[in-house]
Coordinates of C-alpha atoms in Angstrom, one line a residue:
M9 CA -6.9 5.2 -6.8
N10 CA -5.5 6.0 -3.3
G11 CA -4.9 3.5 -0.6
Q12 CA -7.0 4.8 2.2
N13 CA -9.8 2.3 2.0
R14 CA -9.0 -1.5 3.1
K15 CA -11.9 -2.7 1.0
D16 CA -10.0 -1.6 -2.3
I17 CA -6.8 -3.5 -1.5
R18 CA -6.5 -7.3 -1.9
P19 CA -3.4 -9.8 -1.6
G20 CA -1.7 -9.9 -5.0
A21 CA -2.7 -6.4 -6.0
S22 CA 0.0 -4.1 -7.5
V23 CA 0.5 -1.0 -5.5
K24 CA 2.9 1.7 -4.7
I25 CA 3.8 2.3 -1.0
V26 CA 5.8 4.8 1.1
L27 CA 8.3 3.2 3.4
K28 CA 8.8 4.6 6.9
K29 CA 12.2 5.7 6.0
D30 CA 10.9 7.5 2.8
Q31 CA 8.3 9.3 4.6
R32 CA 9.9 12.6 4.6
T33 CA 10.9 12.3 0.8
G34 CA 7.6 10.8 -0.3
T35 CA 9.7 8.2 -2.5
L36 CA 7.3 5.5 -3.7
T37 CA 8.1 1.7 -3.8
S38 CA 6.3 -0.6 -6.1
G39 CA 5.2 -4.2 -5.3
I40 CA 2.6 -6.8 -4.8
V41 CA 0.7 -7.1 -1.7
K42 CA 1.4 -10.1 0.5
D43 CA -0.5 -9.1 3.7
I44 CA -2.8 -6.2 4.9
L45 CA -1.6 -5.2 8.1
T46 CA -4.1 -2.4 9.1
K47 CA -7.3 -3.7 10.7
S48 CA -9.4 -0.6 10.5
P49 CA -11.7 -0.1 7.3
S50 CA -9.7 3.1 6.6
H51 CA -6.7 5.1 7.3
P52 CA -6.0 8.7 6.4
H53 CA -2.3 8.1 5.6
G54 CA -2.8 4.8 3.7
I55 CA -3.4 1.3 4.6
K56 CA -0.3 -0.5 5.9
V57 CA 0.8 -3.7 3.9
R58 CA 3.5 -6.0 3.7
L59 CA 4.9 -6.8 0.0
Q60 CA 6.0 -10.0 -1.3
D61 CA 9.6 -9.0 -0.9
G62 CA 9.0 -8.2 2.7
Q63 CA 8.9 -4.4 2.9
V64 CA 6.2 -2.8 4.9
G65 CA 4.8 0.6 4.0
R66 CA 1.4 2.6 3.7
V67 CA -0.2 2.3 0.3
K68 CA -0.4 5.6 -1.6
E69 CA -1.6 4.3 -4.9
I70 CA -3.2 1.2 -6.3
V71 CA -1.9 0.4 -9.8
K72 CA -4.5 -0.6 -12.2
D73 CA -3.6 -3.0 -15.0
E74 CA -4.6 -1.0 -18.1
E75 CA -2.8 -3.4 -20.4
A76 CA -4.7 -6.6 -19.4

């Protein structure tokens, strides 16, 4: 699932984001959502979030727990 809709993202969700410094390369960083920073219901480049480790970026993928 992509991260363009705010309703799909919840604090505590596992996501893959692209950091500002990685936008050219598209390198993804995995983490757990702490805060949702985008106020609008959707964003074409992904919803901006803060991870629990403090990194900020736009969600490119929401990770589903298939094992659970």
